[in-house]
Structure formats: structure tokens, C-alpha cells
Coordinates of C-alpha atoms in Angstrom, one line a residue:
X785 CA -24.7 -81.2 18.1
X786 CA -24.7 -81.8 14.7
X787 CA -26.6 -78.3 14.1
X788 CA -24.1 -76.7 16.4
X789 CA -21.1 -77.6 14.3
X790 CA -22.9 -76.4 11.1
X791 CA -23.9 -73.4 12.3
X792 CA -21.9 -70.5 10.5
X793 CA -19.3 -69.0 12.3
X794 CA -19.3 -64.9 13.1
X795 CA -17.0 -64.3 10.6
X796 CA -18.9 -66.2 8.2
X797 CA -21.7 -64.1 8.4
X798 CA -19.8 -61.0 7.5
X799 CA -18.2 -62.8 4.6
X800 CA -18.9 -60.1 1.8
X801 CA -18.0 -61.2 -2.4
X802 CA -19.6 -61.9 -5.3
X803 CA -19.3 -63.4 -8.8
X804 CA -21.3 -61.0 -10.9
X805 CA -20.2 -58.4 -12.7
X806 CA -21.7 -55.5 -14.5
X807 CA -21.9 -51.8 -13.7
X808 CA -24.5 -50.5 -11.5
X809 CA -24.6 -50.0 -7.6
X810 CA -26.2 -53.2 -7.2
X811 CA -23.0 -55.1 -7.7
X812 CA -22.1 -53.6 -4.5
X813 CA -25.5 -54.6 -2.5
X814 CA -24.6 -58.5 -4.3
X815 CA -21.2 -58.1 -3.0
X816 CA -22.0 -56.5 0.4
X817 CA -24.4 -59.4 1.1
X818 CA -22.1 -62.1 -0.4
X819 CA -24.3 -63.1 -2.9
X820 CA -23.2 -65.3 -6.0
X821 CA -24.4 -67.3 -8.5
X822 CA -24.3 -70.1 -7.1
X823 CA -26.8 -69.0 -4.6
X824 CA -29.0 -67.8 -7.1
X825 CA -29.0 -71.6 -8.8
X826 CA -30.0 -72.8 -4.6
X827 CA -32.7 -70.2 -4.5
X828 CA -34.2 -72.1 -7.5
X829 CA -33.6 -75.4 -5.5
X830 CA -35.3 -73.6 -2.6
X831 CA -38.9 -72.3 -4.9
X832 CA -39.1 -76.2 -6.5
X833 CA -39.0 -77.5 -2.8
X834 CA -41.6 -74.9 -1.6
X835 CA -43.8 -74.3 -4.7
X836 CA -46.6 -76.5 -3.7
X837 CA -46.9 -73.7 -1.2
X838 CA -46.7 -70.9 -3.5
X839 CA -50.7 -70.1 -3.3
X840 CA -50.3 -70.4 1.0
X841 CA -46.8 -68.0 0.2
X842 CA -48.6 -65.2 -2.2
X843 CA -51.6 -64.9 0.5
X844 CA -49.4 -65.0 3.3
X845 CA -48.1 -61.5 1.9
X846 CA -51.1 -60.3 0.2
X847 CA -53.4 -60.8 4.0
X848 CA -50.1 -59.2 5.7
X849 CA -50.5 -56.2 3.1
X850 CA -54.0 -56.1 4.1
X851 CA -53.8 -55.7 7.7
X852 CA -50.8 -53.1 6.6
X853 CA -53.5 -50.8 4.4
X854 CA -56.5 -52.3 3.6
X855 CA -57.1 -49.8 0.5
X856 CA -53.1 -50.8 -1.1
X857 CA -54.2 -54.3 -0.8
X858 CA -56.7 -53.3 -3.3
X859 CA -54.2 -51.6 -5.9
X860 CA -52.0 -54.3 -5.2
X861 CA -53.2 -57.2 -6.0
X862 CA -52.2 -61.1 -5.5
X863 CA -51.1 -61.3 -8.9
X864 CA -48.7 -58.4 -8.3
X865 CA -47.6 -60.8 -5.4
X866 CA -47.4 -64.3 -7.5
X867 CA -45.0 -62.3 -10.0
X868 CA -42.8 -60.6 -7.7
X869 CA -42.3 -64.1 -5.8
X870 CA -41.6 -65.4 -9.3
X871 CA -39.2 -63.2 -10.1
X872 CA -37.5 -63.3 -6.6
X873 CA -36.6 -67.1 -7.2
X874 CA -36.0 -67.4 -10.8
X875 CA -35.2 -63.9 -12.4
X876 CA -31.2 -63.9 -12.3
X877 CA -29.4 -60.9 -10.6
X878 CA -29.2 -58.6 -12.9
X879 CA -29.8 -55.0 -14.2
X880 CA -33.5 -56.7 -15.1
X881 CA -34.2 -57.9 -12.0
X882 CA -33.4 -54.9 -10.3
X883 CA -35.6 -52.4 -12.7
X884 CA -38.1 -55.5 -12.1
X885 CA -38.1 -55.4 -8.6
X886 CA -38.0 -51.8 -7.7
X887 CA -41.1 -51.2 -9.6
X888 CA -43.2 -53.5 -7.2
X889 CA -41.3 -51.6 -4.5
X890 CA -42.4 -48.4 -5.8
X891 CA -45.6 -49.1 -6.0
X892 CA -45.8 -50.5 -2.2
X893 CA -44.2 -46.7 -1.3
X894 CA -46.5 -45.1 -4.0
X895 CA -49.4 -46.8 -1.9
X896 CA -48.4 -45.7 1.2
X897 CA -47.6 -49.1 3.0
X898 CA -45.6 -48.7 6.2
X899 CA -41.8 -49.5 5.8
X900 CA -41.8 -51.2 8.9
X901 CA -44.7 -53.2 8.8
X902 CA -43.7 -54.4 5.3
X903 CA -40.1 -55.7 6.8
X904 CA -42.3 -57.1 9.2
X905 CA -44.3 -59.0 6.2
X906 CA -41.3 -60.0 4.2
X907 CA -39.7 -61.7 7.7
X908 CA -43.4 -63.7 8.0
X909 CA -42.7 -64.9 4.5
X910 CA -39.4 -65.5 5.0
X911 CA -40.4 -68.1 8.3
X912 CA -42.8 -69.4 6.3
X913 CA -40.4 -70.4 3.3
X914 CA -37.3 -71.7 6.3
X915 CA -39.9 -73.4 8.1
X916 CA -41.8 -75.0 5.2
X917 CA -37.9 -75.8 3.9
X918 CA -37.4 -78.1 7.6
X919 CA -40.6 -79.6 7.0
X920 CA -38.8 -81.5 4.3
X921 CA -36.8 -84.4 6.7
X922 CA -35.5 -85.7 3.5
X923 CA -32.7 -83.0 3.2
X924 CA -29.7 -83.2 4.9
X925 CA -29.4 -80.9 7.8
X926 CA -26.1 -79.3 6.3
X927 CA -27.9 -78.8 2.9
X928 CA -31.1 -77.1 4.8
X929 CA -29.1 -75.1 6.4
X930 CA -26.6 -73.8 3.1
X931 CA -30.7 -73.6 2.2
X932 CA -31.3 -71.3 4.7
X933 CA -28.3 -68.9 4.7
X934 CA -28.8 -68.6 0.7
X935 CA -32.9 -67.3 1.1
X936 CA -31.5 -65.1 4.1
X937 CA -29.1 -63.8 2.3
X938 CA -31.5 -63.0 -0.7
X939 CA -34.2 -61.8 1.7
X940 CA -31.5 -59.2 3.1
X941 CA -30.9 -58.3 -0.5
X942 CA -34.6 -57.8 -0.8
X943 CA -34.9 -56.0 2.4
X944 CA -31.9 -53.1 1.7
X945 CA -33.5 -52.8 -2.0
X946 CA -36.9 -51.9 -0.1
X947 CA -35.3 -49.4 2.4
X948 CA -33.1 -48.3 -0.4
X949 CA -36.2 -47.8 -2.4
X950 CA -38.4 -46.3 0.8
X951 CA -35.3 -43.9 1.8
X952 CA -34.2 -43.0 -2.1
X953 CA -38.6 -41.8 -2.1
X954 CA -38.0 -39.9 1.1
X955 CA -35.2 -37.9 -0.5
X956 CA -36.7 -37.8 -3.5
X957 CA -39.3 -36.1 -1.5
X958 CA -37.0 -34.8 0.3
X959 CA -35.0 -32.8 -2.3
X960 CA -38.6 -32.1 -4.1
X961 CA -40.3 -30.4 -1.2
X962 CA -36.9 -28.5 -1.1
X963 CA -36.9 -27.2 -4.3
X964 CA -40.2 -26.7 -4.7
X965 CA -39.5 -24.4 -1.3
X966 CA -36.2 -22.9 -3.0
X967 CA -39.0 -22.1 -6.2
X968 CA -41.1 -20.7 -4.0
X969 CA -38.3 -18.3 -2.7
X970 CA -36.7 -17.6 -5.4
X971 CA -40.4 -16.3 -6.5
X972 CA -39.8 -13.6 -4.1
X973 CA -36.4 -12.7 -6.1
X974 CA -39.3 -9.6 -6.5
X975 CA -38.2 -7.9 -3.1
X976 CA -34.8 -6.9 -5.1
X977 CA -37.0 -4.8 -7.5
X978 CA -39.3 -3.6 -4.8
X979 CA -36.1 -2.2 -2.6
X980 CA -35.1 -0.3 -5.8
X981 CA -38.9 0.7 -6.5
X982 CA -39.1 1.6 -2.5
X983 CA -35.8 3.8 -3.2
X984 CA -36.8 5.3 -6.4
X985 CA -40.6 6.2 -4.1
X986 CA -39.0 7.4 -1.5
X987 CA -36.9 9.8 -4.0
X988 CA -40.0 11.0 -5.8
X989 CA -41.5 11.2 -2.1
X990 CA -38.3 13.4 -1.1
X991 CA -38.9 15.5 -4.3
X992 CA -42.8 15.9 -4.2
X993 CA -42.5 17.1 -0.5
X994 CA -39.8 19.3 -1.6
X995 CA -41.8 20.8 -5.0
X996 CA -44.7 20.7 -2.2
X997 CA -43.9 23.0 0.6
X998 CA -42.0 25.6 -2.2
X999 CA -45.3 25.4 -3.4
X1000 CA -47.0 25.8 -0.5
X1001 CA -44.7 29.0 0.4
X1002 CA -45.5 29.8 -3.6
X1003 CA -49.2 29.5 -3.3
X1004 CA -49.2 31.1 0.1
X1005 CA -47.5 34.3 -1.4
X1006 CA -50.1 34.4 -3.9
X1007 CA -52.6 33.7 -1.6
X1008 CA -51.2 37.4 0.5
X1009 CA -50.7 38.5 -2.8
X1010 CA -54.1 38.2 -3.8
X1011 CA -55.5 39.6 -0.5
X1012 CA -52.9 42.4 -1.2
X1013 CA -54.6 43.0 -4.9
X1014 CA -58.1 42.6 -3.5
X1015 CA -57.6 45.4 -1.3
X1016 CA -56.0 47.2 -4.0
X1017 CA -59.1 46.2 -6.1
X1018 CA -62.0 47.4 -3.5
X1019 CA -59.6 50.7 -3.2
X1020 CA -59.8 51.0 -7.0
X1021 CA -63.2 50.4 -7.0
X1022 CA -63.7 52.6 -5.3
X1023 CA -61.8 55.4 -7.1
X1024 CA -63.1 54.1 -10.0
X1025 CA -66.9 55.4 -8.6
X1026 CA -65.4 58.7 -7.6
X1027 CA -63.5 58.8 -10.9
X1028 CA -67.2 58.1 -12.5
X1029 CA -69.1 60.7 -10.0
X1030 CA -66.6 63.1 -11.0
X1031 CA -66.5 62.8 -14.8
X1032 CA -70.2 62.9 -14.6
X1033 CA -69.7 66.4 -13.0
X1034 CA -66.9 67.4 -15.1
X1035 CA -69.4 65.5 -18.1
X1036 CA -72.4 67.9 -17.4
X1037 CA -70.3 70.7 -16.9
X1038 CA -69.0 70.3 -20.3
X1039 CA -73.0 70.3 -21.3
X1040 CA -72.8 73.7 -19.3
X1041 CA -70.5 74.7 -21.7
X1042 CA -71.4 73.9 -24.5
X1043 CA -74.8 75.7 -23.6
X1044 CA -73.2 79.1 -22.6
X1045 CA -71.1 78.8 -26.1
X1046 CA -73.9 78.3 -27.9
X1047 CA -75.4 81.8 -25.9
X1048 CA -72.2 83.2 -26.6
X1049 CA -72.6 82.5 -30.3
X1050 CA -75.7 83.7 -30.6
X1051 CA -74.7 87.5 -28.6
X1052 CA -71.8 87.2 -31.1
X1053 CA -74.3 87.0 -34.0
X1054 CA -76.2 90.2 -32.5
X1055 CA -73.0 91.8 -32.0
X1056 CA -72.6 91.6 -35.6
X1057 CA -76.1 92.8 -36.9
X1058 CA -75.4 96.3 -33.9
X1059 CA -72.0 96.5 -36.0
X1060 CA -74.1 96.6 -39.4
X1061 CA -76.5 98.7 -38.0
X1062 CA -73.7 101.0 -36.5
X1063 CA -71.9 100.9 -39.8
X1064 CA -75.4 101.8 -41.6
X1065 CA -75.9 104.7 -39.3
X1066 CA -72.3 105.7 -39.9
X1067 CA -72.3 105.6 -43.7
X1068 CA -75.7 107.5 -43.0
X1069 CA -74.1 110.5 -41.2
X1070 CA -71.1 110.0 -43.2
X1071 CA -73.6 111.2 -45.8
X1072 CA -75.1 114.2 -44.2
X1073 CA -71.6 115.6 -43.0
X1074 CA -70.5 115.1 -46.6
X1075 CA -73.4 117.5 -47.7
X1076 CA -73.2 119.6 -44.6
X1077 CA -69.3 120.3 -46.2
X1078 CA -71.1 120.9 -49.4
X1079 CA -73.6 123.2 -47.8
X1080 CA -70.7 124.7 -45.8
X1081 CA -69.0 125.0 -49.2
X1082 CA -72.1 126.7 -51.1
X1083 CA -73.0 128.4 -47.9
X1084 CA -69.0 130.3 -48.2
X1085 CA -69.4 131.4 -51.9
X1086 CA -72.3 132.4 -50.7
X1087 CA -71.1 134.6 -48.5
X1088 CA -68.1 135.7 -50.2
X1089 CA -70.3 136.6 -53.5
X1090 CA -72.2 139.2 -51.0
X1091 CA -69.1 140.7 -49.5
X1092 CA -69.3 142.1 -46.2
X1093 CA -72.4 141.2 -45.7
X1094 CA -71.8 137.9 -46.0
X1095 CA -69.0 137.6 -43.4
X1096 CA -70.9 136.2 -40.7
X1097 CA -72.9 133.7 -42.8
X1098 CA -69.0 132.6 -44.0
X1099 CA -67.9 132.5 -40.7
X1100 CA -70.5 130.2 -39.6
X1101 CA -70.6 128.0 -42.9
X1102 CA -66.1 127.8 -41.7
X1103 CA -67.4 126.4 -38.4
X1104 CA -70.3 124.4 -39.8
X1105 CA -67.9 123.1 -42.9
X1106 CA -65.3 122.4 -39.8
X1107 CA -68.0 120.8 -37.9
X1108 CA -68.7 118.6 -41.0
X1109 CA -64.8 117.5 -41.6
X1110 CA -64.5 116.7 -37.8
X1111 CA -67.6 114.4 -38.2
X1112 CA -65.8 113.1 -40.8
X1113 CA -62.9 112.2 -39.2
X1114 CA -64.9 111.1 -36.0
X1115 CA -66.4 108.8 -38.2
X1116 CA -63.2 107.4 -39.8
X1117 CA -61.9 106.6 -36.6
X1118 CA -65.5 105.2 -35.3
X1119 CA -65.2 103.3 -39.0
X1120 CA -61.0 102.2 -38.1
X1121 CA -62.9 101.1 -34.6
X1122 CA -65.6 99.4 -35.4
X1123 CA -63.8 98.0 -38.4
X1124 CA -61.1 96.3 -35.5
X1125 CA -64.3 95.4 -33.8
X1126 CA -65.3 93.4 -36.4
X1127 CA -61.9 91.8 -37.0
X1128 CA -61.7 91.0 -33.4
X1129 CA -66.0 89.6 -33.6
X1130 CA -65.1 87.9 -36.2
X1131 CA -61.9 86.0 -34.6
X1132 CA -63.6 85.4 -31.3
X1133 CA -67.3 84.6 -33.3
X1134 CA -64.5 81.5 -35.4
X1135 CA -63.0 80.3 -32.5
X1136 CA -66.4 80.8 -30.6
X1137 CA -67.3 78.4 -33.7
X1138 CA -64.4 75.6 -33.4
X1139 CA -64.4 75.6 -29.8
X1140 CA -68.5 75.3 -30.0
X1141 CA -67.5 72.0 -32.2
X1142 CA -64.5 70.7 -29.9
X1143 CA -67.2 71.1 -27.0
X1144 CA -69.6 69.5 -28.8
X1145 CA -67.6 66.8 -30.2
X1146 CA -66.4 66.0 -27.0
X1147 CA -69.7 65.9 -25.4
X1148 CA -70.5 63.3 -28.2
X1149 CA -67.1 61.6 -27.4
X1150 CA -68.2 61.8 -23.0
X1151 CA -71.8 60.4 -24.0
X1152 CA -70.6 57.4 -26.0
X1153 CA -67.9 57.2 -23.2
X1154 CA -70.1 57.0 -20.3
X1155 CA -71.3 53.6 -20.6
X1156 CA -68.3 52.0 -21.2
X1157 CA -67.3 54.0 -17.8
X1158 CA -70.1 52.3 -16.8
X1159 CA -68.4 48.7 -17.8
X1160 CA -65.7 49.7 -16.7
X1161 CA -67.0 50.7 -12.9
X1162 CA -68.8 47.5 -13.5
X1163 CA -65.9 45.2 -14.6
X1164 CA -64.1 46.7 -11.4
X1165 CA -66.5 45.5 -9.3
X1166 CA -66.9 42.2 -10.6
X1167 CA -62.6 41.3 -10.5
X1168 CA -63.5 43.1 -6.9
X1169 CA -65.5 40.1 -6.2
X1170 CA -63.5 37.4 -8.6
X1171 CA -60.3 38.5 -7.0
X1172 CA -62.0 38.2 -2.9
X1173 CA -63.1 35.1 -4.4
X1174 CA -59.8 34.0 -5.5
X1175 CA -58.1 35.2 -2.6
X1176 CA -59.9 32.7 -0.5
X1177 CA -59.6 30.2 -2.5
X1178 CA -55.9 30.4 -2.6
X1179 CA -55.7 30.7 1.1
X1180 CA -57.5 27.3 1.2
X1181 CA -55.1 26.0 -1.3
X1182 CA -52.7 27.1 0.8
X1183 CA -54.1 25.8 3.8
X1184 CA -54.8 22.1 1.2
X1185 CA -51.5 21.8 0.4
X1186 CA -50.1 22.9 3.8
X1187 CA -51.6 19.2 4.6
X1188 CA -50.9 17.8 1.3
X1189 CA -46.6 18.4 2.3
X1190 CA -47.5 16.9 5.8
X1191 CA -49.2 13.9 4.6
X1192 CA -46.2 13.7 1.8
X1193 CA -43.8 13.6 4.9
X1194 CA -45.4 11.1 7.0
X1195 CA -45.9 8.9 3.3
X1196 CA -41.8 9.0 3.0
X1197 CA -41.5 8.2 6.4
X1198 CA -44.2 5.2 5.9
X1199 CA -42.3 4.4 2.4
X1200 CA -38.6 4.2 4.3
X1201 CA -40.3 1.7 6.6
X1202 CA -41.8 -0.5 4.2
X1203 CA -38.6 -0.4 2.6
X1204 CA -36.6 -1.2 6.0
X1205 CA -39.2 -3.9 6.3
X1206 CA -38.8 -5.2 3.1
X1207 CA -35.3 -5.4 3.5
X1208 CA -35.8 -7.4 6.7
X1209 CA -38.3 -9.6 4.6
X1210 CA -35.6 -10.1 1.9
X1211 CA -33.0 -11.2 5.0
X1212 CA -35.4 -13.5 7.0
X1213 CA -36.4 -15.0 3.9
X1214 CA -32.7 -15.6 3.1
X1215 CA -32.3 -17.0 6.3
X1216 CA -34.9 -19.2 5.6
X1217 CA -33.2 -20.3 2.0
X1218 CA -30.3 -21.1 3.8
X1219 CA -31.9 -23.1 6.5
X1220 CA -33.4 -25.3 4.0
X1221 CA -30.5 -25.8 2.0
X1222 CA -28.6 -26.6 5.5
X1223 CA -31.6 -29.1 5.7
X1224 CA -31.6 -30.6 2.6
X1225 CA -27.7 -31.3 2.7
X1226 CA -28.3 -32.9 6.2
X1227 CA -31.0 -35.2 5.1
X1228 CA -29.3 -36.2 1.5
X1229 CA -25.5 -36.4 2.5
X1230 CA -25.2 -37.0 6.0
X1231 CA -27.2 -40.6 5.6
X1232 CA -24.7 -42.7 4.3
X1233 CA -27.7 -43.6 1.4
X1234 CA -26.7 -43.7 -2.3
X1235 CA -28.6 -41.4 -4.1
X1236 CA -30.7 -42.2 -6.9
X1237 CA -30.9 -40.3 -10.1
X1238 CA -34.2 -39.0 -9.2
X1239 CA -32.8 -37.8 -6.0
X1240 CA -30.2 -36.5 -8.0
X1241 CA -31.8 -34.5 -10.4
X1242 CA -34.4 -32.9 -7.8
X1243 CA -31.2 -32.4 -6.1
X1244 CA -29.5 -30.9 -9.0
X1245 CA -32.6 -28.5 -10.2
X1246 CA -32.5 -27.5 -6.2
X1247 CA -28.8 -26.4 -6.8
X1248 CA -29.4 -24.2 -9.7
X1249 CA -32.8 -22.8 -8.1
X1250 CA -30.1 -21.9 -5.1
X1251 CA -27.5 -20.6 -7.5
X1252 CA -30.2 -18.0 -8.9
X1253 CA -31.3 -17.3 -5.2
X1254 CA -27.0 -16.6 -4.0
X1255 CA -26.6 -14.5 -7.4
X1256 CA -29.9 -12.2 -6.7
X1257 CA -28.8 -12.5 -2.6
X1258 CA -25.0 -11.2 -3.8
X1259 CA -27.0 -8.3 -5.8
X1260 CA -29.4 -7.2 -2.9
X1261 CA -26.1 -7.7 -1.0
X1262 CA -27.2 -10.7 1.9
X1263 CA -24.3 -13.2 0.5
X1264 CA -20.7 -12.4 -1.0
X1265 CA -19.6 -14.6 -4.0
X1266 CA -16.4 -15.0 -5.0
X1267 CA -15.6 -15.6 -9.2
X1268 CA -13.8 -18.8 -8.4
X1269 CA -17.0 -19.9 -5.8
X1270 CA -18.5 -20.7 -9.2
X1271 CA -17.8 -24.3 -10.4
X1272 CA -17.3 -25.6 -13.6
X1273 CA -20.7 -27.3 -15.4
X1274 CA -18.4 -30.2 -14.9
X1275 CA -17.8 -30.7 -10.8
X1276 CA -21.0 -29.4 -10.1
X1277 CA -24.1 -32.1 -8.9
X1278 CA -25.2 -32.0 -12.1
X1279 CA -22.6 -32.4 -13.9
X1280 CA -20.8 -35.1 -11.7
X1281 CA -24.3 -37.0 -12.8
X1282 CA -24.4 -36.0 -16.2
X1283 CA -21.1 -36.9 -17.5
X1284 CA -21.2 -40.3 -15.3
X1285 CA -20.4 -43.3 -17.9
X1286 CA -23.5 -44.6 -16.4
X1287 CA -25.4 -42.1 -17.0
X1288 CA -24.0 -41.7 -20.1
X1289 CA -24.9 -45.0 -20.9
X1290 CA -28.3 -45.0 -19.6
X1291 CA -29.5 -41.9 -21.0
X1292 CA -27.6 -40.9 -24.0
X1293 CA -29.9 -40.4 -26.9
X1294 CA -32.6 -39.3 -25.0
X1295 CA -33.4 -36.0 -26.0
X1296 CA -33.9 -33.7 -22.8
X1297 CA -30.3 -35.6 -21.5
X1298 CA -28.8 -34.2 -25.1
X1299 CA -30.1 -30.8 -24.7
X1300 CA -29.5 -30.4 -21.0
X1301 CA -25.8 -29.7 -20.9
X1302 CA -26.0 -26.5 -22.8
X1303 CA -28.2 -24.5 -21.1
X1304 CA -26.3 -26.0 -18.0
X1305 CA -22.9 -24.7 -19.2
X1306 CA -25.2 -21.2 -19.9
X1307 CA -26.1 -21.2 -16.0
X1308 CA -22.2 -21.3 -14.9
X1309 CA -21.3 -19.0 -17.2
X1310 CA -23.9 -16.3 -16.6
X1311 CA -23.3 -17.1 -13.0
X1312 CA -19.7 -16.1 -13.3
X1313 CA -20.1 -13.5 -15.4
X1314 CA -22.9 -11.5 -12.8
X1315 CA -20.5 -12.2 -10.1
X1316 CA -17.5 -11.0 -11.8
X1317 CA -19.8 -7.5 -12.7
X1318 CA -20.8 -7.5 -9.5
X1319 CA -17.1 -6.6 -7.8
X1320 CA -16.4 -4.6 -10.3
X1321 CA -19.3 -2.1 -9.1
X1322 CA -21.1 -3.2 -12.7
X1323 CA -24.6 -3.8 -10.6
X1324 CA -26.7 -3.4 -13.9
X1325 CA -24.5 -5.9 -15.6
X1326 CA -24.6 -8.3 -13.0
X1327 CA -28.2 -8.0 -13.1
X1328 CA -28.3 -8.7 -17.1
X1329 CA -26.1 -11.9 -16.4
X1330 CA -28.7 -13.0 -14.1
X1331 CA -31.7 -12.6 -16.3
X1332 CA -29.6 -14.4 -18.5
X1333 CA -28.3 -17.1 -16.0
X1334 CA -32.4 -17.9 -15.3
X1335 CA -33.2 -18.3 -18.8
X1336 CA -30.5 -20.8 -18.7
X1337 CA -31.7 -22.4 -15.7
X1338 CA -35.5 -22.5 -16.6
X1339 CA -34.3 -24.5 -19.5
X1340 CA -32.0 -26.8 -17.3
X1341 CA -35.1 -27.5 -14.9
X1342 CA -37.5 -28.4 -18.0
X1343 CA -34.8 -30.2 -19.3
X1344 CA -34.4 -31.9 -15.3
X1345 CA -38.3 -32.8 -15.5
X1346 CA -38.6 -34.5 -18.1
X1347 CA -35.7 -36.8 -17.4
X1348 CA -37.4 -37.3 -13.6
X1349 CA -40.9 -38.1 -15.6
X1350 CA -38.8 -40.3 -17.8
X1351 CA -37.7 -42.0 -14.4
X1352 CA -40.7 -42.2 -13.3
X1353 CA -42.1 -44.2 -16.0
X1354 CA -39.7 -46.7 -16.2
X1355 CA -40.9 -47.3 -12.6
X1356 CA -44.5 -48.1 -13.0
X1357 CA -45.3 -51.8 -12.5

């Protein structure tokens, strides 16, 4: 009956409030569990009452840890547990206490101690302390129940902190994991360049294909022309051979003509000799005619002296004189003809000599031309062979280029397929990133747990990677973003955390924290400018601002990583 009267009412168990006053969410934890400074004083009283059993309490927790995770029990020693129990009972419930307890809880989480089994171990510890209190029969029931309630509230606070540590750790892992996934996603930002290069390649392939087709037509024409030339060259060689034969015959005729003219020259020389001999005879006849004429004159004179007796002799002498005159006249006529014949002979002889000289020169040149003609004929034969070969090669080239043209057409079709697959891959990765982002938001914002600074930083890092990813996908046409969608760097998740008073007090003066604001602001400015440029259709400027965003985002991520490392170092036991 006594215990029934002392049992707390249900509404008393749900009471909240605390007289602790300091900044930080731990005050909310104390208030939710209705833990006061008086409770802390009673907690110290409890420890004083059960101090003789401290070793059993340490052993109880350590043995429980062994059963949960033997490897963890090797790292988390009895000294760690003893220090934790001492802090639990004797440290004022303030930020220093939270930091001390969280280091121990983070150590449990780091060693992968199962949270469910760990709570059971804490309940065993609580039960041990409660039963030890009850064993103190010197305590009044009212005081005993009061101390038990304080112990329960203190244990509730520990378990709440423990669950929050594990939950936050899980959320940090999720945030870190999604950040890594998002980093991997952003690694495929080359797809934009790949698609652009595929477009350029496709254009080039189309141009090459067209050029190949034109070249194929040209080479086909060249092949046909080469075939025609080969045929013409064959005909030309035949004609050259015939020409060589005709020229050879003409050359032989020229040689024969030269010999004939040589004989003619000799004959004219003989004619000249004959004319000279005739002239000598005519001179002799002319002399005889003169003598005869003189004799006739003398005979006429003597006949005149003889008178009548000399008349007959005078007539004969006159006839002889007439005959001599006629002979002289004939000789003069013959001399005139001979002189004309000599003149004609001289002209003919001179012409024959000139012609003979020309013929000899022609013979000489013909003799010199014959080897050249043979070389020309041979060269024409070589040209014929080469032309036939080139015609065959041109035909082979035409077939090869035709095959290249077909292959280029196949490559163009394949390039288009690759481009379509690239676009499909980009869209699939974009949808995957959306699913990842949706998952992380559901996990971190849908469980009602206030996020730790480390979890917030991981999420902020993912946010910035996501913005870079969104701008990238906007440029390749997978997402639509308006300039007003890009908030100020004061209003994003990182900005709210950064400009929070508690964060400022906690991290102000830290190098990474102080340098974080400038590149963080640059990320938002570059993102907004990229969206504005894209809306104006200026893709090149949008890509330039995306590059600026990437550079600033890389700085933000580096500073966030430094801050996460600092927080992790603070959590070490």
C-alpha cells in the first residue's frame, strides 16, 4: 500500500523542463527528460551509496560488451568504462559533459558495437544500480523511489544520446555515402563533352563520307580516264613505232638521195670537163676558120691577079670564105649556146652542191635523231606500261575508296547510335542522381533527428556537388532551373549552419571555417549566372560559369572536409 501511494502519476512521468541554461540542443534533451540540477545532486548521492560496487558495475558493462563484440572489448577497456561511469555520476550536465560522453559513445560506434544489444547492456547496468539501491534497507521508500526516478531519467538521457550518436552516425554515413555517390556522378560530367564530341565526330564523319563519295567519283573518273589514256597510249605507241619505221625508211631514202646527188655532182663535173674540151675544139675550129678565111682572102687576091684564068679559083675562094664565115657564125652560135649551157650548168652545179650539203646535214641530223626516236619510242612503251599499271591501280583505288565510303557510312550510323546511348546513359545517371538525392533527403529529414554538425557538413557537401550536377544537366538539357531557384548562400543548408550563432561561437577563428564563406558565396553567384546565361541561350557563357562554380565548389568541399576532420578529432576518446 505504501508503494502504491508513492507510485508516480502518468502525467508526472511526462513532465518536462529543466533549470539548466546554456546554448546547445543538449538543453532540450535535459528538458525532455525533466532532468534538473537537483537530479544531478541526487545522482551523486546514488553513486556514494553504490560506490562499493563500482568494480561490479564496470565488470558488468565490460562483460556485456564482450558478449556483444569481443573485438570491441579489447579496444574499449575497463579503464574506459570506469572513466565513463565516473563522468556519468559526477560530471555536471553541460557541454563538457556531452563532449566527454559522446567521445565514449563514438568509440562504441567506431568499434561497431550493436546498438540494440548495447541498450540491453545499459538496461542491465541500470537494473544492477536499481537493485543495489533497493538493497539499501536503510533508505526510506520515498527517497528510494526518488533516487530510482533520477537514475532512470539519467539513464534515459544516456540512451537518448547513445541512439542519437548512432543515428547521427548512420545519417553521417548516409550523407557521406550519398556525397561519394554524387562525386562519382559528377565524375561523368564528361558525358556533356562526349556528346558534343560525338556531334562533332558525326559531323566530321558525314563530311568525310561526302568527301569520300566525291573522291570516289573523282577516282572513278580518273580510273576511266586512265583506262582511256592507256588505250590512247597504246595507240600512240603503235603510231610511234609506225612513225619510227616510216622515218627510218625516209632516212634510208635520204641517204640514197645523198648518194644520187653525189653521182649527179660527179656527172656535172664531167659535163664541165666536156664543155671545156668542146670550147678547146671550137677554139681550134675557129682558128682553122680564121686561117681558112685568110686563105680564101689570099686566094681571092691571087685570082684577081690571075684575071680570067683565076675567075674559077676566085669563085671557089669566095665559097671557101663564105664557108669559113658560116663556120665562124656557127661557132659563135655554138659558143653562145655553150656559154649558156655552162651558166646553166654552173647554176645547176651550185644548186646540186647546196642541195647535197643540205642533204648531208639532214643525213647527219637524221643519224643523230634516230637514237632519240628510239628512246622516244621506248619511253612511249614505258609510259604505256605505267599508264596500264596506273589505270589498274586507279581502278583498285576506286574500289577501295568505295569500300571506305561504305565503312564511313557505317561509322556514321554507329556514331549516331553511340550518341543516343550516351544521351540515354546521361539521362539514366541523372535519374539515378535524383533517386540518390531523394533517398538522402528522406533519410536525413524524415526521421525527426536533429543533425550533427558533421552530418550537416556531409549534406552540405552533397548539396554543393548536387548544384554543380544540376547546372551541368541544365546545360545538356536534362533539367530546367530558373534564376530564382538559386537561393542566397545565407539561406541554403550550409549557409544556415554557417551563420548560426552557435556555429559561429564554436568554430569562429578556425582557418577552414573563416575561409569557407567566400568560395561558398562564389558557388551561388556562379550558379545563378550560369542559369541566367542559359536562359538567354548563351551556352558558352553558361559553361564558363559552370567552370567557375566547379572551382569554387572544390574549395568549399576542401574546407568542409577540413571541418569534418576537426570534428572527428574532437570526438576521439
